Coordinates of C-alpha atoms and ligand atoms in Angstrom, one line a residue:
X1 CA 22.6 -4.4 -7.6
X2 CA 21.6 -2.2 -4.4
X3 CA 18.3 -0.9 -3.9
X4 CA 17.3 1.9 -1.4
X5 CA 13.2 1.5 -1.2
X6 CA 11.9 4.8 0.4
X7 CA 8.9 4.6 2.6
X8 CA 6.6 6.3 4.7
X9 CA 5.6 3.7 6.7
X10 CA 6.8 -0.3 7.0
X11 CA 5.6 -3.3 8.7
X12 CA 6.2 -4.0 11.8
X13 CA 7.5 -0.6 12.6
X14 CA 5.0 1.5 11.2
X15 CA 1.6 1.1 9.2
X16 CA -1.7 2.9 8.3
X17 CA -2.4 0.2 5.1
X18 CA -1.0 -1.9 2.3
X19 CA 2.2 0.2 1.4
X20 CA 3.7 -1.1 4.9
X21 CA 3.5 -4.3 3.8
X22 CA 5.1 -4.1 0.6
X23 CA 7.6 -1.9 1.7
X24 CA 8.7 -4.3 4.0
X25 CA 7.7 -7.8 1.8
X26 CA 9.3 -6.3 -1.4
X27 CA 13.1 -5.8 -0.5
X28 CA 12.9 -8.8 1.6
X29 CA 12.2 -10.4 -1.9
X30 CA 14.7 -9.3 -3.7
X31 CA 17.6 -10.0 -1.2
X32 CA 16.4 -13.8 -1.7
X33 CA 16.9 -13.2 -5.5
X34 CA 20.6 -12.2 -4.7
X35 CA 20.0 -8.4 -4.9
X36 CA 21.0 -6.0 -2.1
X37 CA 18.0 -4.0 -0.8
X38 CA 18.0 -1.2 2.2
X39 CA 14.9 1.0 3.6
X40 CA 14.8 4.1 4.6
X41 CA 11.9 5.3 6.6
X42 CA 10.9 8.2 9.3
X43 CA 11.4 7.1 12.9
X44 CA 8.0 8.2 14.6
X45 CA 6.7 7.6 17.8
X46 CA 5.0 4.2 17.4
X47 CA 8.6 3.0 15.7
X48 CA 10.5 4.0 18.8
X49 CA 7.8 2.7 21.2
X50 CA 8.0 -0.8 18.8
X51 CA 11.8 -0.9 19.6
X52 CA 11.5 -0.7 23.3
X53 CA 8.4 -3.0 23.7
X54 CA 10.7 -5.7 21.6
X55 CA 13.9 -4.6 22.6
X56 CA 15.4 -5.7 19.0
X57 CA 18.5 -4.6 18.1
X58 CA 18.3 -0.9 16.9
X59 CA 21.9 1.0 16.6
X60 CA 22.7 4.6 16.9
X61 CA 24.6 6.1 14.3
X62 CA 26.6 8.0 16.3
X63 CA 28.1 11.0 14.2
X64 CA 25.9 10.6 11.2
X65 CA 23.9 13.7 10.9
X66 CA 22.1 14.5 7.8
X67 CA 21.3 18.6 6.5
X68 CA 18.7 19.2 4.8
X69 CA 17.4 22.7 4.0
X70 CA 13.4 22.8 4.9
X71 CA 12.6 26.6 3.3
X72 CA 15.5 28.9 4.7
X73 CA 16.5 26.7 7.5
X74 CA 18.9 23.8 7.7
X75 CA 17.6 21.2 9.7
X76 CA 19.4 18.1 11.1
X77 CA 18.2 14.5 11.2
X78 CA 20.1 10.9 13.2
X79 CA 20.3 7.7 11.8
X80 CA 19.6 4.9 13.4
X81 CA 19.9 1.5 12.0
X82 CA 18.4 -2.0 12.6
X83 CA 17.8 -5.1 10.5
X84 CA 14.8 -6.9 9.1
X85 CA 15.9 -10.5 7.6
X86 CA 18.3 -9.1 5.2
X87 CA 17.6 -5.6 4.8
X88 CA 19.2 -2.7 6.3
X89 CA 16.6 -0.7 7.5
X90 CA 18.0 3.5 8.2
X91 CA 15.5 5.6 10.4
X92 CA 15.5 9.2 9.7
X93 CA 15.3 10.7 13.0
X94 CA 13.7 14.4 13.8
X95 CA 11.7 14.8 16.8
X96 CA 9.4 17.6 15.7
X97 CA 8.7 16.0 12.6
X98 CA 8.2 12.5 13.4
X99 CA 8.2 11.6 17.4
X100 CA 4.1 12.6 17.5
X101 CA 1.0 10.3 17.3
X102 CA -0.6 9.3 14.1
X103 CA 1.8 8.8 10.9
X104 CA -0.4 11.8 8.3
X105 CA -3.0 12.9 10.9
X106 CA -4.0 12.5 14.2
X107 CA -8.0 12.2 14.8
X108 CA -8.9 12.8 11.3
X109 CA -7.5 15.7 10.6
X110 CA -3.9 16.1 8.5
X111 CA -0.7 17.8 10.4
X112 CA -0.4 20.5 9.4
X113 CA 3.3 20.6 8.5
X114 CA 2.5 17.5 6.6
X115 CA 5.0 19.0 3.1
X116 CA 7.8 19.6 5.4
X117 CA 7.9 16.6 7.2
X118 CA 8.0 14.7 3.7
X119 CA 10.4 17.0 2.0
X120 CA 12.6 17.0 4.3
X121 CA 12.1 13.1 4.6
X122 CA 12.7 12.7 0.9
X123 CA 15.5 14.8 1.0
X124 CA 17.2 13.1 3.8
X125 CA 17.4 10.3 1.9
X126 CA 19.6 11.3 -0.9
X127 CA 21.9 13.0 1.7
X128 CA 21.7 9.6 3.7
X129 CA 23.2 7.9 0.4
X130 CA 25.8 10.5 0.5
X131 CA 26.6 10.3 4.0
X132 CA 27.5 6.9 4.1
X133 CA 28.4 6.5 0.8
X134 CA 25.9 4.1 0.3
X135 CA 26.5 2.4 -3.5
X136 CA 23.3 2.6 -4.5
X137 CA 22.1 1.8 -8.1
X138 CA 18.3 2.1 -7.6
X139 CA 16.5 4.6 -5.5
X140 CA 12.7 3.1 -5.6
X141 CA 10.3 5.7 -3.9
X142 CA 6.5 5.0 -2.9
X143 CA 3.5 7.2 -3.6
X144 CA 3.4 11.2 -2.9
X145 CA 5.5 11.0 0.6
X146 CA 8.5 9.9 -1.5
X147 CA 7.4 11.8 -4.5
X148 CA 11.0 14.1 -4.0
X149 CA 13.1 11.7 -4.0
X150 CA 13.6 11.5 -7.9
X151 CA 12.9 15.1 -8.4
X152 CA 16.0 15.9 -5.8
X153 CA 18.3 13.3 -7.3
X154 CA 17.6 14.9 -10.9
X155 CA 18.0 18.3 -9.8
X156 CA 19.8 18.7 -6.9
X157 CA 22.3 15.6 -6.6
X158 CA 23.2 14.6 -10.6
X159 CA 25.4 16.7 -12.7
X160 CA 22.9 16.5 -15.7
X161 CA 19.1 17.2 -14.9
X162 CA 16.5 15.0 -17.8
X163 CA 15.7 18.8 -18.3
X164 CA 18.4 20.7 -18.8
X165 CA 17.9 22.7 -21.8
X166 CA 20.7 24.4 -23.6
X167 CA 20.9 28.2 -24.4
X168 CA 21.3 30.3 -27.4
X169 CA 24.8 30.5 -26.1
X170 CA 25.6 26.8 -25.9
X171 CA 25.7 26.7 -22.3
X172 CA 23.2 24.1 -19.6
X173 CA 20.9 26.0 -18.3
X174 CA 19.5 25.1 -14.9
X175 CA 18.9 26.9 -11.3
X176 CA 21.7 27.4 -9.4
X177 CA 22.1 25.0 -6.0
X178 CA 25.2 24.3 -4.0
X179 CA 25.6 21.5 -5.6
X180 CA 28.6 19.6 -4.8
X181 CA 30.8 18.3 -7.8
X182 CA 32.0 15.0 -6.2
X183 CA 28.0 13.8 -6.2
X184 CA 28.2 12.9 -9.6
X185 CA 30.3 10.3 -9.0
X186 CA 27.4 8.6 -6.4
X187 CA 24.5 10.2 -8.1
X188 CA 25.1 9.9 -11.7
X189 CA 24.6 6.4 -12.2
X190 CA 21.8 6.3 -9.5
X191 CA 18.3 5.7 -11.4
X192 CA 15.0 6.1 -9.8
X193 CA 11.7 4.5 -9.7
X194 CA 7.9 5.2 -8.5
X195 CA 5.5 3.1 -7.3
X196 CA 2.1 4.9 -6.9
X197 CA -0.1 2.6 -4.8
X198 CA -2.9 4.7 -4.4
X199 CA -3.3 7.8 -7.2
X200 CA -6.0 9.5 -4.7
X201 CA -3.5 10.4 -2.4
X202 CA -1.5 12.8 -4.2
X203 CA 0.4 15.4 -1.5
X204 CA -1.2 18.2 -2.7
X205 CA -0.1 21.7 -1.1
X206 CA -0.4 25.5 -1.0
X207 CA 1.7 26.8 -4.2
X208 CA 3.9 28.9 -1.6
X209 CA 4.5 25.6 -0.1
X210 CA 7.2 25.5 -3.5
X211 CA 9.7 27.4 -1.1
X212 CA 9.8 24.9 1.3
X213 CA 10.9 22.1 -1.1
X214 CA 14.0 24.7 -2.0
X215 CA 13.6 24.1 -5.1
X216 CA 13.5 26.9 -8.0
X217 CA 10.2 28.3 -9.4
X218 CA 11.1 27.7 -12.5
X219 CA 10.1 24.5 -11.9
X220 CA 6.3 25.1 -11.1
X221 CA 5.2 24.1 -14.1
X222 CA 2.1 22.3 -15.7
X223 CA 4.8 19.6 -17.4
X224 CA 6.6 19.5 -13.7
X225 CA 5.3 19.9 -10.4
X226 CA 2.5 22.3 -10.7
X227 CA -1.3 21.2 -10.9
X228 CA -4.2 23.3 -10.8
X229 CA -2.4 26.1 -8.8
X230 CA -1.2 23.7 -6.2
X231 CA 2.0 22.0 -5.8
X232 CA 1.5 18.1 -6.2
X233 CA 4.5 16.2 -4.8
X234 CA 2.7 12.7 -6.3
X235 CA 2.8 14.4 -10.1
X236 CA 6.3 15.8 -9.4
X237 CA 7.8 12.3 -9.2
X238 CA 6.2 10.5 -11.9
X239 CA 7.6 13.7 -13.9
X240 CA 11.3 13.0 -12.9
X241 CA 11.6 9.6 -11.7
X242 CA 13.1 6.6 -14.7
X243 CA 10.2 4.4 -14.4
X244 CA 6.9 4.6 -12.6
X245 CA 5.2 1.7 -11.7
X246 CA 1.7 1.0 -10.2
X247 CA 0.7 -2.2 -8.3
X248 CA -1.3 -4.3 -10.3
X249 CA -1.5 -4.2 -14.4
X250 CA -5.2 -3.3 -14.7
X251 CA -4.5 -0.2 -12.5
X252 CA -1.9 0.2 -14.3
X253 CA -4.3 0.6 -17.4
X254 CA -7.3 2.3 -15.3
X255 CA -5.3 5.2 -13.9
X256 CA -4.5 6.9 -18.2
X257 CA -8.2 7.2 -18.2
X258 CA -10.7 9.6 -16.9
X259 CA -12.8 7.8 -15.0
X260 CA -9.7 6.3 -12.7
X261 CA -7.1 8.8 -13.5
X262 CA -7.7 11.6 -10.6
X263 CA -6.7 14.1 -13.0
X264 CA -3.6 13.0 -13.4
X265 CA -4.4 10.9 -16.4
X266 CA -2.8 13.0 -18.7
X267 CA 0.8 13.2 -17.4
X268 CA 0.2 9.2 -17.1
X269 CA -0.2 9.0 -20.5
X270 CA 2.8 11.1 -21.5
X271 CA 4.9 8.7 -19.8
X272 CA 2.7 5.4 -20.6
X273 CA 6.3 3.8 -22.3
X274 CA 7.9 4.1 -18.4
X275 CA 5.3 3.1 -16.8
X276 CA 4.2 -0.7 -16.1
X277 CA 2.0 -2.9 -13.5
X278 CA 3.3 -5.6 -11.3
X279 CA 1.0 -7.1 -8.8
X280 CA 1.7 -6.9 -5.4
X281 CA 2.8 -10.3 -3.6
X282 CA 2.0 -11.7 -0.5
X283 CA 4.8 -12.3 2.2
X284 CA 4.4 -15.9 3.2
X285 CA 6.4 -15.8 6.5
X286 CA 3.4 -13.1 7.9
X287 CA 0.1 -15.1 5.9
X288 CA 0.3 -18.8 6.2
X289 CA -2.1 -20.6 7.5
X290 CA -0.1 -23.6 8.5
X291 CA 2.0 -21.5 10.1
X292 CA 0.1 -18.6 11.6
X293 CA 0.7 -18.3 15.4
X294 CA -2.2 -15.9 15.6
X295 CA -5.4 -18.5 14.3
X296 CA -7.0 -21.1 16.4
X297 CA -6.1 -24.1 14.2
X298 CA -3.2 -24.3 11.7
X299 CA -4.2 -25.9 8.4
X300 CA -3.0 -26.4 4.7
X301 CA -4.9 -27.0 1.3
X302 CA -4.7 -30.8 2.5
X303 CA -6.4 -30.2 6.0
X304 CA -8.5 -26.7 5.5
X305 CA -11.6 -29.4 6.2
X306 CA -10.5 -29.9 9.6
X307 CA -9.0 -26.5 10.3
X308 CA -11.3 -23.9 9.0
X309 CA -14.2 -25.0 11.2
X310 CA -11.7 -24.6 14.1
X311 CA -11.2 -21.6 13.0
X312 CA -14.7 -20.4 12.4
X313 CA -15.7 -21.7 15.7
X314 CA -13.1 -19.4 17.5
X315 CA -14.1 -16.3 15.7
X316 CA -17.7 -16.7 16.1
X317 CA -17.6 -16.8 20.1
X318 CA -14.6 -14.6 20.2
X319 CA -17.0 -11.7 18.6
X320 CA -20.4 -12.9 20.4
X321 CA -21.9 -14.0 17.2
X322 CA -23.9 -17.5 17.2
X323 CA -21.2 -20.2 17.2
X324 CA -23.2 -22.1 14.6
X325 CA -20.5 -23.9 11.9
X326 CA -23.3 -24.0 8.7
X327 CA -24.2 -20.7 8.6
X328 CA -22.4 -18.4 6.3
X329 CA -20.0 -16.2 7.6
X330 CA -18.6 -13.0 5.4
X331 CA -15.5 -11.1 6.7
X332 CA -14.1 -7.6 6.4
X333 CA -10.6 -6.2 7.4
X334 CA -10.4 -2.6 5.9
X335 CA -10.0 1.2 6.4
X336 CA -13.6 2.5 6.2
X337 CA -12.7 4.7 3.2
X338 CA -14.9 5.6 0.6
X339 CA -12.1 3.7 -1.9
X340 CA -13.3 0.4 -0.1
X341 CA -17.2 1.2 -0.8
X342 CA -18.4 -0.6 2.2
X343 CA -21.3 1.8 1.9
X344 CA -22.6 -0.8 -0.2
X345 CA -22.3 -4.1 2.5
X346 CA -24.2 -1.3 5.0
X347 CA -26.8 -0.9 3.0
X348 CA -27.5 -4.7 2.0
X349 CA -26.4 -6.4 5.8
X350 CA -30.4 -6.1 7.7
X351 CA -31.5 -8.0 4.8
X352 CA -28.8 -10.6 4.2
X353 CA -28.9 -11.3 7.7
X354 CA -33.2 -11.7 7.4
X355 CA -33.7 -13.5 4.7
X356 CA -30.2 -15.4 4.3
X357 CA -29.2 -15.8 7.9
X358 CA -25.2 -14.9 7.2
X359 CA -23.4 -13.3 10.1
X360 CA -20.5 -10.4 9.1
X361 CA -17.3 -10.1 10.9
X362 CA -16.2 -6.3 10.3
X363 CA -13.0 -5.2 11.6
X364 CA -11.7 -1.3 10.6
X365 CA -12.1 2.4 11.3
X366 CA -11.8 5.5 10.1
X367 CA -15.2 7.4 8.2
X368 CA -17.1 7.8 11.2
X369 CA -20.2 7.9 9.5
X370 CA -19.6 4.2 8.2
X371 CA -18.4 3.4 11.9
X372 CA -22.2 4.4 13.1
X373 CA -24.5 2.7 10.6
X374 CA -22.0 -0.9 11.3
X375 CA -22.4 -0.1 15.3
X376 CA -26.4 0.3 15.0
X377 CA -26.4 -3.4 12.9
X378 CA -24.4 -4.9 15.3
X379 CA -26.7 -3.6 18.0
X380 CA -29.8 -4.7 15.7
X381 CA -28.4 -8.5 15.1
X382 CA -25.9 -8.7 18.4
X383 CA -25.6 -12.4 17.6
X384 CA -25.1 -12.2 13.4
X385 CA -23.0 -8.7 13.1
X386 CA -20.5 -8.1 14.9
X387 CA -17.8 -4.5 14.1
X388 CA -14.9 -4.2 15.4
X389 CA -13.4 -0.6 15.3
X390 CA -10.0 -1.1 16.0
X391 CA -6.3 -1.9 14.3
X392 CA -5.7 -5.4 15.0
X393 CA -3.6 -7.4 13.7
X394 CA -4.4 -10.4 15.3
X395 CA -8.4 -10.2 14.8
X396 CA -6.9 -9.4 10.9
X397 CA -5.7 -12.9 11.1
X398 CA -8.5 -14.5 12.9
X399 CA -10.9 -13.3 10.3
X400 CA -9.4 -14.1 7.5
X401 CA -9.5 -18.1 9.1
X402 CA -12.9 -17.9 10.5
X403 CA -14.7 -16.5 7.3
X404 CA -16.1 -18.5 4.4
X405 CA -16.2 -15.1 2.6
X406 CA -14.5 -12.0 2.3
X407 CA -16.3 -8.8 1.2
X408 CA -13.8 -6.4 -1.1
X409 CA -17.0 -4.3 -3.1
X410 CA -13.9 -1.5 -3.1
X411 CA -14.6 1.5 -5.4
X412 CA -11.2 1.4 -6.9
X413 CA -8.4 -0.9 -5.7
X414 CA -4.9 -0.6 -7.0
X415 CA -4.1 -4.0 -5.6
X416 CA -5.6 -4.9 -3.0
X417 CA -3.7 -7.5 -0.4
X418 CA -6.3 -8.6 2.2
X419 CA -8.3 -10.7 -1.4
X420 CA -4.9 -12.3 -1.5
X421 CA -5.0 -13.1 2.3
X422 CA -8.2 -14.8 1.9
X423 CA -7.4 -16.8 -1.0
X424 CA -4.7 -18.1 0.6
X425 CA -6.7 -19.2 3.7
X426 CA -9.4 -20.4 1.6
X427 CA -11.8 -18.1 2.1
X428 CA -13.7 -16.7 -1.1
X429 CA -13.6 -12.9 -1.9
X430 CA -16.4 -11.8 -3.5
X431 CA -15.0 -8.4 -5.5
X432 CA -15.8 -5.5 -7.6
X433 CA -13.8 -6.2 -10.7
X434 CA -11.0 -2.9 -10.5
X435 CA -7.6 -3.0 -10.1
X436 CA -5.9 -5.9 -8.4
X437 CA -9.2 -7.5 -7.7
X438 CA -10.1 -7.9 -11.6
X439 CA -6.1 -9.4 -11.9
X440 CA -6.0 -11.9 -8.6
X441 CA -9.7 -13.1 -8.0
X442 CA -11.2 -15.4 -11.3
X443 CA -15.4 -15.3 -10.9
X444 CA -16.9 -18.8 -10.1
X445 CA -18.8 -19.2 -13.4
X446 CA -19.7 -22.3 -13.7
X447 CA -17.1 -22.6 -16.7
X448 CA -14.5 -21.0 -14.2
X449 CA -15.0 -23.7 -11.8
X450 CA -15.4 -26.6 -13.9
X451 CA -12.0 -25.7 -15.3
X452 CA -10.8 -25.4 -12.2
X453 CA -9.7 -21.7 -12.2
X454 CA -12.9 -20.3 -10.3
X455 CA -11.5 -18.9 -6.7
X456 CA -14.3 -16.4 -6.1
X457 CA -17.0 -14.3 -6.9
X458 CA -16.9 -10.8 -9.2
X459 CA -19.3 -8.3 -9.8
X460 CA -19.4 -5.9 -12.5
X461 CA -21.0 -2.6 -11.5
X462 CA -20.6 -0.9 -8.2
X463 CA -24.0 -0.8 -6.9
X464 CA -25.6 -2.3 -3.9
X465 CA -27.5 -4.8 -6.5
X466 CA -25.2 -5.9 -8.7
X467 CA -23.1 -7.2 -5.3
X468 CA -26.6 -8.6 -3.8
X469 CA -26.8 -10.7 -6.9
X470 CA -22.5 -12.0 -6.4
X471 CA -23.4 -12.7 -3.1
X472 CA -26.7 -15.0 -4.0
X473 CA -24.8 -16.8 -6.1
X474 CA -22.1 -17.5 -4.0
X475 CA -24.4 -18.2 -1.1
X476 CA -26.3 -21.1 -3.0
X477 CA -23.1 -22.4 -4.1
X478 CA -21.9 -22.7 -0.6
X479 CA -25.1 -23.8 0.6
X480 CA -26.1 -26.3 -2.4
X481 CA -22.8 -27.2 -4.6
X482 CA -20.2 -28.4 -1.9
X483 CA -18.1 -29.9 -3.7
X484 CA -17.5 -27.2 -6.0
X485 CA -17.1 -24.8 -3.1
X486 CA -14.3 -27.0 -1.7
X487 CA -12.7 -27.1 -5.4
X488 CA -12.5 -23.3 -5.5
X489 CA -11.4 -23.5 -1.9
X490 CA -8.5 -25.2 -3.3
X491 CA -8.2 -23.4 -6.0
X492 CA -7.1 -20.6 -4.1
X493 CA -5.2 -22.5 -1.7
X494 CA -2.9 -23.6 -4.6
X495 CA -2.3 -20.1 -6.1
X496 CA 1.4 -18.8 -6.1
X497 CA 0.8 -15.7 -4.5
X498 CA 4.3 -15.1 -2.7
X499 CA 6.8 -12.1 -3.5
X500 CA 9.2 -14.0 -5.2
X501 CA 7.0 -13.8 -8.2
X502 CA 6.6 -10.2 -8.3
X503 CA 9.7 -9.2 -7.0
X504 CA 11.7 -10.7 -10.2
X505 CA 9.4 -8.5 -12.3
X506 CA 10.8 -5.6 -10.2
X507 CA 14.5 -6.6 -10.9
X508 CA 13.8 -7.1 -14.4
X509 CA 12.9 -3.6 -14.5
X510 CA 15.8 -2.5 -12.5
X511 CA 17.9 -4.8 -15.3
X512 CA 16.8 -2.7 -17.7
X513 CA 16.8 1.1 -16.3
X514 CA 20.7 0.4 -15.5
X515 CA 21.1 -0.8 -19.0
X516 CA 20.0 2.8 -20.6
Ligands
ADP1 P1 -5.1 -0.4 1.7 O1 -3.7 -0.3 1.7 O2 -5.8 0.4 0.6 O3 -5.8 -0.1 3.0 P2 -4.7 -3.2 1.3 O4 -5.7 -4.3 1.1 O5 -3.6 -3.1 0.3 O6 -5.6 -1.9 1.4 O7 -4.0 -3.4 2.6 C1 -4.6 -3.2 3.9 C2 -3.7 -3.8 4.9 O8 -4.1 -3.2 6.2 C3 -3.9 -5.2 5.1 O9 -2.7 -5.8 5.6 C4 -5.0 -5.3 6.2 O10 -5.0 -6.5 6.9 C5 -4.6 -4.1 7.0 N1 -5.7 -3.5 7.8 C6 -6.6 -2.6 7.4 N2 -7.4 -2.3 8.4 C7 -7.0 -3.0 9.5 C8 -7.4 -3.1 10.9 N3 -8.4 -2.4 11.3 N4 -6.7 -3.9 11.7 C9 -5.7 -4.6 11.2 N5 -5.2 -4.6 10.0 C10 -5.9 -3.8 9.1
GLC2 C1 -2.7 1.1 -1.4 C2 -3.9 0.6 -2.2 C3 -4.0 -0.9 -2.1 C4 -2.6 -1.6 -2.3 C5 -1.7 -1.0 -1.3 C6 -0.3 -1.7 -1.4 O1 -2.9 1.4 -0.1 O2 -5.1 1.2 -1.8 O3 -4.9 -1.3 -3.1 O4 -2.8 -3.0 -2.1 O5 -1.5 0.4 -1.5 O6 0.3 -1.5 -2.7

């Protein structure tokens, strides 16, 4: 079985978030379960520049040149090819599109040409199929940047569309393209899958932007790709694609319902029986802690005692904070995004810090707002707050061993991969229960850890109390109930949070699509 995962962004070349990770993570999963995987991804700036600052092996297609109309134009991409343990990883190369700074938007705000750029990513990557007659059996795209891909391969690239209708005079009735006859023979058997990983984000556009997808009108439509006047390139592939999937089970769940849905709850539920939630994994060779190159100490579930101080130690000095090993120290790594609700940490730090003493390690940027009220606290308590506003991936590392805590109080989290991080360094999230946090993080009740299970700390309601009270619980136990601090410590240690898990669910759904 081949799989061609389409991406926006993947680690190391390229990453604003999550979806990097288990864009890259994912296929390198299944080619250790005996599957053949490939990506395809944009080559922007920060790709070439990572090429030439490693100087790994990146080869020019030479001769390969995909066309792909963008409105009334044809436009032309390069390939360019390189290898990530496994994977054959295609860059879609277009200077205008992709050689700039910033992946979506540069200094907050969006480019502008933003629906271009991804439809004629998305449908570059069916011609790239084409072009190199790639034998692909799944297509798998990810969240609204992708969202063409299974609306291109139904109605461009396969000889029957899941739509076509027929006439009062027997006949198929479907819009017109140049479409090519000998496709059928690569397309037909091609299925497709979704994975949304964040319903906010939808790739919502100007209705006129529908002539820049060259794709018919007919098909802006409430039951296609039309939504409230706009075209929505997210709700256009969970229309067309086989099977949609989301990136934990209880967001699977949240996102039928009003509350979570984004509008989009409806269509969700019309296609409920394709849809299903598989948690994200971890990828072990980037997050191990008795491996990590990038952490002051290496340690395991049999050593965190000796490590994790070490650790601790080396954060605290390395952000100016008190180097003081029995105070309590509570981490963040995270866009500042008002999904992540760090509001709520802002408005509750002064007084941890006063009347509990705990020092915060923040590392993150983007609301500025947010940005200002962390800067202020760190300049109030220089020696117990410190904020970071930068993307880095070793600090990322570093806090996740120096903290005895990590903070996710996230407003909605359709996974979630930094609580995962933590609970495989031993460091406790204390969560909102949403998403992937209510399916990877088990409270420590005092049930929960006398059973053993208890690896963190959950609170019910997003409000600045109801995390107050998670936190004073977990403080006294990790000032007053040692022993059952280092149980949960091990607890999460011992926790199989690798890919291989989650990636079988994947080919079991592959397994089955091909069967239909
Ligand atoms: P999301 O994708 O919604 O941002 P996730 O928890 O799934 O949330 O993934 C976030 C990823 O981005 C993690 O790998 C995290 O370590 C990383 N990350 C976020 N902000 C930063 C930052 N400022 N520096 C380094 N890594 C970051
Ligand atoms: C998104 C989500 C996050 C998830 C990540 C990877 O960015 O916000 O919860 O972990 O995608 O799937």
């Amino acid at each position: 079985m081949h799989v061609l995962l389409a991406s926006s962004e993947v680690t190391p070349y390229s990453k604003t978030g999550g979806l990097a990770d288990v864009c890259s993570a994912l296929p390198k999963a299944l080619v250790r379960l005996g599957c053949k995987a490939s990506i395809v991804t944009p080559f922007y700036k920060c790709v070439r520049e990572y090429f030439e600052q490693t100087g790994e092996p990146l080869e020019d297609l030479y001769g390969v040149t995909l066309s792909a109309p963008v409105g009334r134009e044809t436009k032309q991409a390069a390939v360019r090819k390189a290898n990530l343990d496994g994977v054959d990883v295609y860059f879609i190369v277009h200077n205008d599109y992709f050689e700039r700074d910033g992946l979506y938007n540069y200094r907050g705000v969006d480019h502008g040409d933003n629906c271009e750029r991804f439809c004629f990513f998305s449908r570059c990557v069916l011609e790239l199929i084409k072009r190199l007659n790639l034998d692909v059996d799944v297509v798998h795209a990810n969240d609204w940047q992708t969202g063409l891909v299974p609306v291109y391969l139904d109605a461009v690239y396969k000889s029957r569309s899941r739509f076509d209708v027929t006439s009062d005079f027997g006949s198929v009735v479907r819009p017109s393209y140049d479409h090519d006859p000998g496709d059928a023979e690569i397309f037909d058997k091609i299925k497709s899958v979704l994975t949304i990983h964040n319903l906010r984000h939808q790739g919502r556009f100007w209705r006129g932007a529908m002539d820049i997808t060259g794709l018919d009108w007919s098909y802006f439509t409430y039951d296609k790709m039309e939504f409230y006047g706009q075209l929505n390139l997210l709700k256009s592939g969970i229309v067309f694609s086989d099977a949609i999937t989301t990136v934990s089970p209880r967001y699977a769940e949240e996102i039928q319902t009003e509350e979570f849905g984004e509008k989009l709850q409806g269509v969700l539920q019309l296609r409920a029986q394709s849809l299903r939630g598989i948690l994200n994994g971890v990828d072990r060779d980037e997050w191990n802690p008795a491996t990590d190159p990038m952490i002051a100490a290496n340690y395991d579930v049999d050593t965190v005692d000796e490590g994790k101080p070490k650790c601790k130690d080396a954060l605290q000095r390395a952000l100016n904070l008190n180097p003081d090993p029995n105070v309590p120290l509570l981490g963040v790594v995270s866009r500042f995004d008002v999904q992540k609700g760090l509001d709520l940490i802002a408005d509750v730090a002064a007084e941890l810090v006063e009347t509990q003493g705990v020092q915060f390690a923040i590392l993150g940027s983007g609301d500025e707002e947010l940005g200002r009220r962390f800067h202020l606290l760190s300049k109030r308590f220089p020696q117990s707050f410190a904020v970071r506003n930068e993307f880095s991936i070793a600090l990322s590392h570093q806090i996740e061993a120096g903290s005895d805590m990590f903070l996710m109080p996230s407003r909605y989290e359709p996974c979630g991969l930094n609580q995962m991080y933590s609970l495989i360094y031993g460091t406790l999230p204390v969560v909102h229960d949403v998403g992937g946090l209510h399916d990877s993080v088990v409270n420590g009740s005092d049930e929960n850890i006398a059973s053993g299970v208890g690896n963190g700390f959950v609170f019910y309601w997003e409000s600045a109390d109801d995390m107050r009270q998670a936190l004073a619980w977990a403080l006294y136990c990790y000032r007053c109930r040692k022993d059952d601090w280092k149980k949960m410590m091990r607890a999460a240690m011992r926790k199989d949070h690798s890919w291989d898990v989650s990636a079988r669910k994947y080919v079991e759904l592959y397994e089955d699509l091909l069967k239909r």
